[in-house]
XYZ file of C-alpha atoms in Angstrom:
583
model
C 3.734 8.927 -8.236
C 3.854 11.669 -10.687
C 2.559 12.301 -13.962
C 6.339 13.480 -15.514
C 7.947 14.529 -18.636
C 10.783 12.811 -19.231
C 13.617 15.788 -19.898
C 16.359 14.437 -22.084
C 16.639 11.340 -23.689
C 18.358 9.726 -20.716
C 15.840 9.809 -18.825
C 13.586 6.869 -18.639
C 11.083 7.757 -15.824
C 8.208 4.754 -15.188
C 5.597 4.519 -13.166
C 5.456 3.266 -9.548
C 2.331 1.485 -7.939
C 1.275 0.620 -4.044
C -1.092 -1.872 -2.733
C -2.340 -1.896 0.574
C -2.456 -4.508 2.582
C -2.549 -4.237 5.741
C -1.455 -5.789 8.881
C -4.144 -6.977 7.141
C -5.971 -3.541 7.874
C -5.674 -1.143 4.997
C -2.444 -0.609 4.112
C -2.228 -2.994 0.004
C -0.406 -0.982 -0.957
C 1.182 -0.144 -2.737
C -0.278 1.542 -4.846
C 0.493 4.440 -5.399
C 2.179 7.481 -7.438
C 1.433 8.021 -11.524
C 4.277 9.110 -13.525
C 3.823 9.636 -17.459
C 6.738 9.053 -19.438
C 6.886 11.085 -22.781
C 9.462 9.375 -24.648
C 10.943 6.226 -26.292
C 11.618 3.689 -22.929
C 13.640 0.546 -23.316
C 11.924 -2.516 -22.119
C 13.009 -3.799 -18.541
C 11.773 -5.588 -16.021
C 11.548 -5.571 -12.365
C 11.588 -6.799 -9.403
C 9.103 -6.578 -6.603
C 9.397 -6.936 -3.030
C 6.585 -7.244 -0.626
C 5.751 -7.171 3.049
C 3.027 -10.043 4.379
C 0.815 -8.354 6.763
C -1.536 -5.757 5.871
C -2.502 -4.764 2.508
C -0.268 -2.115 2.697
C 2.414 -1.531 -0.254
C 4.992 1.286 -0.812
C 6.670 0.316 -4.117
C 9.828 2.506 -4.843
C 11.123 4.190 -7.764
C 14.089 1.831 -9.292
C 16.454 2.054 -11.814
C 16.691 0.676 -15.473
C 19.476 -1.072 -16.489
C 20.418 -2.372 -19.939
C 18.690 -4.721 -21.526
C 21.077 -7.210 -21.457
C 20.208 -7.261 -17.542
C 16.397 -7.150 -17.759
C 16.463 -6.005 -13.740
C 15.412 -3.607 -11.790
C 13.798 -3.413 -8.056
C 10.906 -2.216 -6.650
C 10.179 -2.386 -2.892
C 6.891 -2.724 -0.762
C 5.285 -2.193 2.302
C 3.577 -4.252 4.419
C 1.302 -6.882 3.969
C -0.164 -8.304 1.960
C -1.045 -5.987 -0.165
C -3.803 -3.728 -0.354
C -0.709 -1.699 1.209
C 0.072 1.174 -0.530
C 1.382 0.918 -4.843
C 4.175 3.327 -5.906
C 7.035 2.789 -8.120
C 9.399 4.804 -10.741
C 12.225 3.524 -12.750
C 15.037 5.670 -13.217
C 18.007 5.457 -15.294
C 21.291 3.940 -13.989
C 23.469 6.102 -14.051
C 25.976 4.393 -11.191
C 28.795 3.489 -13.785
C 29.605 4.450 -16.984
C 31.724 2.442 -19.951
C 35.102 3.828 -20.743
C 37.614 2.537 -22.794
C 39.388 0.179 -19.907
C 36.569 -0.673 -18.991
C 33.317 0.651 -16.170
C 34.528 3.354 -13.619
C 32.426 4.117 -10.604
C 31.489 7.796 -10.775
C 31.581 9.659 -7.257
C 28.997 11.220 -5.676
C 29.634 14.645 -5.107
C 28.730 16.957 -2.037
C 25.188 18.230 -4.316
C 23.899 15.146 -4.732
C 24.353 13.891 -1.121
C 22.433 17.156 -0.034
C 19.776 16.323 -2.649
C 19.656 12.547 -0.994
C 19.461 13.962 2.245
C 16.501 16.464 0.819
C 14.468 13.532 -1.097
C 14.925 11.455 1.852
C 13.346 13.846 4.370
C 10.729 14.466 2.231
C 9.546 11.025 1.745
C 9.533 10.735 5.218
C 6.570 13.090 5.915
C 4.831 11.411 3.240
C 5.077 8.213 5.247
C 4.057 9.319 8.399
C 0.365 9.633 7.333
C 0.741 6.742 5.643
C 1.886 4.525 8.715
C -1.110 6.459 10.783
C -4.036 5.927 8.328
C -3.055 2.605 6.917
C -1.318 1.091 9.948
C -1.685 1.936 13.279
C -4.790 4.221 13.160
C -7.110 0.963 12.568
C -6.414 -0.797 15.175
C -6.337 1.718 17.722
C -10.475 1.853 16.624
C -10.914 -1.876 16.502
C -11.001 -1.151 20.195
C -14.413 1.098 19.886
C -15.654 0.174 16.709
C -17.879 -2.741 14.714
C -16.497 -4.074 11.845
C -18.437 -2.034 9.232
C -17.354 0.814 10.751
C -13.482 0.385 10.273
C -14.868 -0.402 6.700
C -15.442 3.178 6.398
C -12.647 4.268 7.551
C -10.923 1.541 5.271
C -11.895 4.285 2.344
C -9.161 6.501 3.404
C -6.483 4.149 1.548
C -8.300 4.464 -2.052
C -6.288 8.202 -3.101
C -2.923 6.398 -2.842
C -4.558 3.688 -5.311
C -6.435 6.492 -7.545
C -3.144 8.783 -8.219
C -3.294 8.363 -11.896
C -6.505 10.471 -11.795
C -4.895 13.867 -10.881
C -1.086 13.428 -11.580
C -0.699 14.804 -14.903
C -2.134 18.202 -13.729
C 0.381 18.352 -10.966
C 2.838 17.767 -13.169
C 2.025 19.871 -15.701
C 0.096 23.270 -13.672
C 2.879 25.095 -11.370
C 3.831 28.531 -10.682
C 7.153 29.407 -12.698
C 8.147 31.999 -9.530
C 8.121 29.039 -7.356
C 9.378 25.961 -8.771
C 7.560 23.689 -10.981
C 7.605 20.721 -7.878
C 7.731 23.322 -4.729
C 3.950 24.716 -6.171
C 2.737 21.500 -4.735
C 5.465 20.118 -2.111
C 5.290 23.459 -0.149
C 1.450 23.907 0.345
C 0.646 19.795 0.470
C 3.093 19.958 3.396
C 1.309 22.782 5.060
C -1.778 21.364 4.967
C -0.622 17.710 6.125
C 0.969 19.330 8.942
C -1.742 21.654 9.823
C -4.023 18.480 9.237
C -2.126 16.298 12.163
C -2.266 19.274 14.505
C -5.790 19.620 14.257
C -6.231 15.974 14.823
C -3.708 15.755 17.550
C -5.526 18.941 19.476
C -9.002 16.587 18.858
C -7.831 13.879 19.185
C -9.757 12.907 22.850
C -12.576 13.814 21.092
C -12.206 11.691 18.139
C -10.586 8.418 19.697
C -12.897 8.439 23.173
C -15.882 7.497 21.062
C -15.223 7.345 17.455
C -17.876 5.411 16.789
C -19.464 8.637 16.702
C -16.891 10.423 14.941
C -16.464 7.671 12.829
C -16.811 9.628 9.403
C -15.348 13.030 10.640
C -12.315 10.627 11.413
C -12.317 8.910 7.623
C -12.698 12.500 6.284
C -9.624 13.941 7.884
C -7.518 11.092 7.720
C -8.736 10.155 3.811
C -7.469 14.170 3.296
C -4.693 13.105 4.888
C -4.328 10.478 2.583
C -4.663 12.669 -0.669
C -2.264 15.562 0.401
C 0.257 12.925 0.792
C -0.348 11.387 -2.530
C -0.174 14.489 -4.470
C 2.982 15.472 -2.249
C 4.469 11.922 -3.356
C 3.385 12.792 -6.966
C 5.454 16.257 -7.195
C 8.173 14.616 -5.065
C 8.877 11.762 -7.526
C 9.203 14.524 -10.438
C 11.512 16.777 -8.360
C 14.217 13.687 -8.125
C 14.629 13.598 -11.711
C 16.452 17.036 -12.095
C 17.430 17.105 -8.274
C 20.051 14.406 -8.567
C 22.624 14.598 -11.483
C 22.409 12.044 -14.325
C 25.517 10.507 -12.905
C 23.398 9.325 -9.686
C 19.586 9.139 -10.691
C 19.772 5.555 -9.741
C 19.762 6.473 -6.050
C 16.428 7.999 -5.760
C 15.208 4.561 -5.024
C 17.293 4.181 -2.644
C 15.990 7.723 -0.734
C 12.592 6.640 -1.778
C 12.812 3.362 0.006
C 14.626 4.667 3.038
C 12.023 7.547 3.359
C 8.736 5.718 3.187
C 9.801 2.947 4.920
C 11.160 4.975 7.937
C 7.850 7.212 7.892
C 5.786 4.027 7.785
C 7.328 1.870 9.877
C 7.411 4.786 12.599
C 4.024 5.880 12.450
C 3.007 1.875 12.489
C 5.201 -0.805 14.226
C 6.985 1.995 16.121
C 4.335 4.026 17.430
C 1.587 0.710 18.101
C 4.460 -0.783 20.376
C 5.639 2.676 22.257
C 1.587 3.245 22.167
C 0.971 -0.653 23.821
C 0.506 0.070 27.739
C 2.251 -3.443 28.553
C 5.110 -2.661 26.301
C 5.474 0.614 28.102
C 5.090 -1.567 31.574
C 7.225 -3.998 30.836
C 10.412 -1.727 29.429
C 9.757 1.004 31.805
C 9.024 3.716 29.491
C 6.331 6.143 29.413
C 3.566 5.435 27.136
C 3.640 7.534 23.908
C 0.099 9.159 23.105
C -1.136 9.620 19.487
C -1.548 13.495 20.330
C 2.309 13.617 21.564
C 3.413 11.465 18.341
C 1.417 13.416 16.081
C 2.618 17.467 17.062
C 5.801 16.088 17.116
C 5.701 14.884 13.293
C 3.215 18.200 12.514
C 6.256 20.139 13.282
C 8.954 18.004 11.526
C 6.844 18.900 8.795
C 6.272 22.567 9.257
C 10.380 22.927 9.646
C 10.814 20.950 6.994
C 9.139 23.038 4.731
C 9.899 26.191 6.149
C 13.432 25.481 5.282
C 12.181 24.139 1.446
C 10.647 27.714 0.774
C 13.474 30.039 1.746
C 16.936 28.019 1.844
C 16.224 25.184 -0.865
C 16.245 26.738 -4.490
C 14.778 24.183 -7.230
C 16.396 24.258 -10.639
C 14.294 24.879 -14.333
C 13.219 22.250 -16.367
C 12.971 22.157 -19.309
C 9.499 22.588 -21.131
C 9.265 21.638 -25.275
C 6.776 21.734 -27.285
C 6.783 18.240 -28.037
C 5.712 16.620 -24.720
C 2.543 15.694 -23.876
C -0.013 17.897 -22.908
C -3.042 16.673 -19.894
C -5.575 16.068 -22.208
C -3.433 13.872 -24.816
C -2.523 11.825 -21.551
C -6.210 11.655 -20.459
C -6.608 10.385 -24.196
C -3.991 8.169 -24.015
C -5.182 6.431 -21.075
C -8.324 6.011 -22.671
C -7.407 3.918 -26.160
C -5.668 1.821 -23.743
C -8.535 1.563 -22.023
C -10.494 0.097 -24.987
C -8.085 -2.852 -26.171
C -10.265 -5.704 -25.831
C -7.099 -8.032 -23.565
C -6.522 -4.952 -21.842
C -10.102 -4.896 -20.643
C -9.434 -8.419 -20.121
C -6.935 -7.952 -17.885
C -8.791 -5.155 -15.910
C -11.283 -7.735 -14.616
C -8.549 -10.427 -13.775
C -7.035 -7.597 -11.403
C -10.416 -6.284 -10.711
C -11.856 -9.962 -8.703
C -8.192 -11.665 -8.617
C -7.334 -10.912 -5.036
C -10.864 -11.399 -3.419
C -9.578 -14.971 -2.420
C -7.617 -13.807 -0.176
C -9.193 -10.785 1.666
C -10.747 -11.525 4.350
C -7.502 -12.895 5.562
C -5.811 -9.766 4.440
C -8.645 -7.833 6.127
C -9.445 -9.194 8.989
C -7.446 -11.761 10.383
C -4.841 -9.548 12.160
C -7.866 -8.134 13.972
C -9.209 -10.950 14.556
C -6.146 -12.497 16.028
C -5.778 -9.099 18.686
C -9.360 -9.664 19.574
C -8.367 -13.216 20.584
C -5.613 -11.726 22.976
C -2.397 -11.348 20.648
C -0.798 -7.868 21.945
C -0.067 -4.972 19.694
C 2.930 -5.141 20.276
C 3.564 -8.135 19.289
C 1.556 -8.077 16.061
C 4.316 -5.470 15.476
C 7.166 -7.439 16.103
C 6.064 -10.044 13.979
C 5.698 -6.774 11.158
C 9.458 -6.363 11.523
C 10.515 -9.594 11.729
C 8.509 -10.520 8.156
C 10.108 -7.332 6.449
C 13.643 -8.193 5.790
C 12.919 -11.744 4.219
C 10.151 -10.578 2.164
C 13.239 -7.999 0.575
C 15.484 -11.471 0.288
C 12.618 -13.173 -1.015
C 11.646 -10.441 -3.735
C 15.175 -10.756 -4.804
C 15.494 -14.473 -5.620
C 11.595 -14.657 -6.948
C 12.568 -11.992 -9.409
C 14.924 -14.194 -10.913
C 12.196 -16.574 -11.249
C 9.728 -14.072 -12.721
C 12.028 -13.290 -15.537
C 11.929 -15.029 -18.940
C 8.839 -15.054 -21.560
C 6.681 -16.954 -19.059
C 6.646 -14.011 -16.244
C 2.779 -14.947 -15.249
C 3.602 -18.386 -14.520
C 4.860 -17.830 -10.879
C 1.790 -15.245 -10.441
C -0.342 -18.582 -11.292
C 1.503 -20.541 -9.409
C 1.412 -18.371 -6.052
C -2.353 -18.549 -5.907
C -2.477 -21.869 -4.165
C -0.421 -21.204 -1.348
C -2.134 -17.650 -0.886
C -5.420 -19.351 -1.025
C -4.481 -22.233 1.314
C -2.594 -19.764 4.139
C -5.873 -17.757 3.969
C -7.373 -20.834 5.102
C -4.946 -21.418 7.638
C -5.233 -18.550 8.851
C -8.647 -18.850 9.511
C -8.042 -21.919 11.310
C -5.193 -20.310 13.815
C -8.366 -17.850 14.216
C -10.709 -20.401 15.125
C -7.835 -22.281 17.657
C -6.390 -19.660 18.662
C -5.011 -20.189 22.398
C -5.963 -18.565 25.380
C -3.125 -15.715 26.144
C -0.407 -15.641 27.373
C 0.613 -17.234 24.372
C 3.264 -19.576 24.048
C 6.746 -19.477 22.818
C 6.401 -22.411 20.216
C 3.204 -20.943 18.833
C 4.614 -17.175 18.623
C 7.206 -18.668 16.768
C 4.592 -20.587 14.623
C 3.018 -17.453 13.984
C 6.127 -15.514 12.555
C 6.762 -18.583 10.153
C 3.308 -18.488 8.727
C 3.582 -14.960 8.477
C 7.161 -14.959 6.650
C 5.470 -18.036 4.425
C 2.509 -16.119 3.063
C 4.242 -12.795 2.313
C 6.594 -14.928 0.043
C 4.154 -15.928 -1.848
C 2.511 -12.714 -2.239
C 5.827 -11.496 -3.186
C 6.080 -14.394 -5.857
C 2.631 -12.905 -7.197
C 3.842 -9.215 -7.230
C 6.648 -9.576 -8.628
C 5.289 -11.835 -11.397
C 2.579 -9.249 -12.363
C 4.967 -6.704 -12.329
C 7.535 -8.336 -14.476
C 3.720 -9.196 -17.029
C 3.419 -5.229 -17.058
C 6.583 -4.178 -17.661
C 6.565 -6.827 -21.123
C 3.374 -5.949 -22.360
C 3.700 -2.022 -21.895
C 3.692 0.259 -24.932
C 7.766 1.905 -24.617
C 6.408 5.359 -25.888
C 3.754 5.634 -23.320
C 5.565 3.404 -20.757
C 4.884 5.475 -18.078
C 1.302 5.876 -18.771
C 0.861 2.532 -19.360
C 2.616 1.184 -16.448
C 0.461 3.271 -13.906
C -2.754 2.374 -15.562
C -2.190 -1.400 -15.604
C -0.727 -0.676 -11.985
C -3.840 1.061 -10.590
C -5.920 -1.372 -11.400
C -3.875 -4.454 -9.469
C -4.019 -1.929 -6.515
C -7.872 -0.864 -6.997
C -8.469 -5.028 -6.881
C -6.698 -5.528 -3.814
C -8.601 -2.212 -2.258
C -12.217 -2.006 -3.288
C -13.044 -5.305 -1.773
C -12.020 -4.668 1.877
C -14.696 -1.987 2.657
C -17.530 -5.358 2.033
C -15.456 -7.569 3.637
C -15.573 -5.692 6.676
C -18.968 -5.271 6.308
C -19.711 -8.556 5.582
C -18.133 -9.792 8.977
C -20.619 -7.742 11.178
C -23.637 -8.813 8.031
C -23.481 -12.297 9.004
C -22.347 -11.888 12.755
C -24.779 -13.270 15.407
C -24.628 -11.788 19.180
C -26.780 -11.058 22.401
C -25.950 -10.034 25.362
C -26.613 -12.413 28.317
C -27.719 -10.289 31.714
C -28.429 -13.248 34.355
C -31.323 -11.976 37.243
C -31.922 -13.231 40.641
C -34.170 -16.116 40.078
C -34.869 -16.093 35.820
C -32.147 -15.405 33.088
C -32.505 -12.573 30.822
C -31.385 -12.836 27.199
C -31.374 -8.870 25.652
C -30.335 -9.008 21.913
C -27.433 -6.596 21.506
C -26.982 -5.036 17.924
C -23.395 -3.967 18.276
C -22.062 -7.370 20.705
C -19.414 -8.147 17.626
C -17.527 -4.440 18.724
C -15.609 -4.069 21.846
C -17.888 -0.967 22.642
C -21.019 -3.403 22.484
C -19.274 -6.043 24.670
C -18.368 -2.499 27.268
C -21.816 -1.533 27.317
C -23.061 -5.737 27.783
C -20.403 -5.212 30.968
C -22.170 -2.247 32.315
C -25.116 -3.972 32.892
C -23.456 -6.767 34.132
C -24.119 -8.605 31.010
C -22.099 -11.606 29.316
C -21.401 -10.704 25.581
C -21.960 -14.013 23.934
C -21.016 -14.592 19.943
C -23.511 -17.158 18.428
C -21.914 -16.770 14.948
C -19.190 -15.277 13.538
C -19.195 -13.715 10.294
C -15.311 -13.944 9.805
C -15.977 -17.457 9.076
C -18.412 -17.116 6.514
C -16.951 -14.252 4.647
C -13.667 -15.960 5.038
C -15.168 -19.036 3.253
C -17.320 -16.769 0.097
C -14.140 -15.006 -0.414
C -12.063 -18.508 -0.630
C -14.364 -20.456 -2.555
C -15.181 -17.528 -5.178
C -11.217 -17.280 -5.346
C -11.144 -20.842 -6.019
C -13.673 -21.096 -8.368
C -12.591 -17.722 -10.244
C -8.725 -18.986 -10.939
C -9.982 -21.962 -12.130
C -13.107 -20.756 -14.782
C -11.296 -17.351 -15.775
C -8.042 -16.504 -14.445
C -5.729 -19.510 -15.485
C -7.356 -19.853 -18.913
C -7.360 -15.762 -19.370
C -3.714 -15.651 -17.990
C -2.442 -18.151 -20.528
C -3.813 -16.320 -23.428
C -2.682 -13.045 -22.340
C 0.465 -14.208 -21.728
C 0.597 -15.617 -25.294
C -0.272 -12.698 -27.164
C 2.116 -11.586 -29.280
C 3.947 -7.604 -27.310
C 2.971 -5.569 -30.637
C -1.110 -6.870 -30.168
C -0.913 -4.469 -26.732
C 0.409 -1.123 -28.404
C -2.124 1.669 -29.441
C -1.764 3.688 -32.708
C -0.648 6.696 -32.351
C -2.261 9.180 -33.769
């Protein structure tokens, strides 16, 4: 999340990541915040815990415990990955040795204000998030092809391309204002002011947005970026805003924040949104406008109360941190270490196996007839047990072998993507039954375990390999490039399912039948305008087949010819053959 100086040697700031994923729309995804760490870091190791649906991640900021432990955790949103990636490790700082032994330390009345305060503010960070990752997509599947919600797919990438800009946000500030307020206070502004102006456009923008299509992916990509620059200044703030005592709990507000914001801008707000869940329970129907002044002013109060009644203390500033360019620099001889590069293309094409399930299949399965609403039920339901799985497949992940489960998870990934395509192609006629709801949930809860397995196995290979003077660096780099893999390819998926998508529209006359080729049948809109003229929109092929089966068989294919032999010598390189020289 942030590019930050670390400012005593206590501190041990890392960096945190996001990936995407969405209810298999983007949100993978984790990834998400840089933070630059300028001194000496201990090696640890963490754990990961993912969501199933959706490429979305939101990894938190944990703590670092001895290394006698080896442990930390790291949490994430949402689907399968391309989510989302953001993660920092702080110090623990929960007990302390004393002669009879470890004494809790109590949490005084500052740091439960400064809890309170971190936890608000991660909140209006994942509001947007929930909106443009989440919900927002498939409100448009409604109205648009394919390839165009792979446009609007684009607005994920500045959550997975935070390394780029966070070490000037850490490091350029006004000194009147506050070295983290210089960026929370106008960020906030602007994302509020941002959501109003959608929210007062918003029957513009959503009646036909396949007009509006890339006035839509603008606002909400800026919506995107202010976030992940807010995230970025937020993450340094909790540093020096909790005492050293309690650092340790700014996962904790992390992880309550974002997943609250998310989680009530997505499964929240697409059920209350859902006109039969709003039938059914009685309730009125909550419009996006409504949802989104609502959170517009959260955020104005929010930080009308940071600028005059919230008073941020110095940090320190020596002369021997880094500067921007050295990290720049720094980023760059890491860059050009041969297995490093190595590993950049094993992210880079690693997760294209599986994304056309991560991509599409959710929308695929609500344009066979599953509600909304229950697509977001099935959301919460997978989201505890992917944070009980993450737990025990940490334990797994830990030892000199921590690639071996991230091998191993590939087959079932691979062969629940092709399930998945298979409930597609059966899928029953609504209303759906019981039994196969239930079905659904289990497959669901299945293949986000083993995409936990694989995150937290990667994440355990990165925390080894990384260079304990530049952790932080380091860390985000090898991070933004798992996140960029599980990102880039969604935006030609999508594409690729309208590419090799056949449809016409079928108007019958009097005494003679009338077969009109229609070049947008595959979008609800197309199949609207078939209806007008009394047309039947028929589908002679569907592409989500055949870019479910090129993304499959490539994954195949690539795990067997590069990634398992790479892997294996990666993972047997000696840790010193991965540091740069300092110079």
């Amino acid at each position: 999340m942030s590019a930050t100086r670390n400012n005593s040697p206590s501190e041990d700031p890392h960096s945190l990541r996001h990936r995407s994923s969405n209810a298999n729309v983007v949100v993978e995804a984790r990834d998400y915040t840089s933070q630059i760490d300028m001194s000496p870091l201990q090696p640890f190791h963490k754990k990961a815990i993912s969501s199933s649906l959706d490429g979305i991640r939101i990894l938190p900021r944990v703590p670092t415990v001895s290394p006698s432990n080896l442990e930390d955790v790291e949490l994430s949103l949402l689907s399968e990955e391309e989510r989302i990636s953001a993660g920092r490790n702080l110090q623990d700082g929960d007990a302390r040795s004393s002669a009879g032994g470890a004494k809790t330390i109590a949490m005084s009345s500052r740091d439960k204000k400064a809890m309170t305060l971190l936890i608000i503010l991660y909140l209006i960070q994942g509001v947007p998030l929930g909106l443009a990752l989440g919900s927002v997509p498939f409100i448009l599947r409604e109205h648009l092809s394919y390839s165009q919600l792979g446009v609007f797919a684009l607005s994920s990438y500045p959550y997975s391309l935070k390394l780029l800009w966070s070490p000037i946000v850490d490091s350029t500030f006004h000194p009147s204002i506050g070295r983290r307020k210089s960026w929370i206070i106008p960020m906030q502004l602007i994302i509020g002011s941002l959501m109003l102006y959608i929210a007062s456009n918003v029957g513009r923008l959503m009646e036909n947005p396949a007009d509006n299509i890339h006035e839509l992916t603008f606002v909400f990509t800026s919506l995107v970026l202010f976030s992940a620059t807010q995230d970025i200044a937020v993450d340094g703030w909790a540093l020096t805003l909790l005492s050293q005592d309690n650092l340790s709990y700014a996962s904790t507000c992390q992880t309550i924040g974002l997943n609250t914001g998310f989680f009530a801008s997505f499964t929240v707000f697409l059920a209350l949104n859902s006109e039969a869940f709003a039938e059914k329970w009685g309730i009125p129907r909550l419009e996006l406008s409504t949802y989104l002044r609502f959170c517009s002013l959260l955020c104005f109060g929010v930080t009308f109360w940071l600028t005059f009644f919230e008073t941020e203390g110095s940090e320190s500033l020596d002369g021997s941190e880094m500067t921007v360019t050295s990290v720049y620099k720094t980023i760059w001889n890491i860059c050009k270490l041969k297995h490093v590069q190595a590993l950049i293309v094993m992210h880079f094409f690693a997760k294209i196996g599986f994304q056309a399930n991560e991509a599409v299949t959710s929308l695929k399965m609500i344009e066979k007839g599953l509600g909304r609403e229950d697509l977001a039920i099935v959301v919460l339901i997978d989201f505890p047990f992917q944070i009980l799985g993450g737990y025990f497949a940490a334990k797994w992940s830990s030892g000199d072998r921590p690639l071996r489960p991230w091998l191993w998870a590939f087959w079932p990934r691979l062969a629940f993507a092709f399930l998945s395509t298979l409930i597609v192609y059966w899928f029953p006629t609504p209303p759906l039954s019981y039994g196969f709801f239930v079905f659904l949930i289990i497959h669901t809860v299945l293949q986000g375990l083993a995409s936990t397995i694989q995150f937290v196995g990667i994440s355990a290979f990165h925390t080894r390999i990384s260079d304990p003077l530049i952790g932080g660096t380091y860390m985000t780099l090898l991070n933004t490039f798992t996140n960029l893999g599980g990102t880039w390819p969604k935006y030609f998926v999508l594409k690729g399912v309208d590419y090799f998508s056949e449809a016409y529209c079928e108007v019958k006359e009097a005494h003679s039948e009338l077969l009109v080729k229609a070049a947008e049948c595959v979008s609800d809109r197309g199949k609207e305008v078939c209806s007008e003229i009394d047309g039947q929109c028929i589908t002679e092929r569907d592409g989500y087949y055949y870019v479910s089966a090129i993304c499959m068989s490539f994954g195949v294919l690539f795990l067997f010819f590069y990634i398992i032999p790479t892997a294996r010598k990666l993972q047997a390189l000696p840790v010193y053959r991965w540091r740069i020289n300092p110079e």
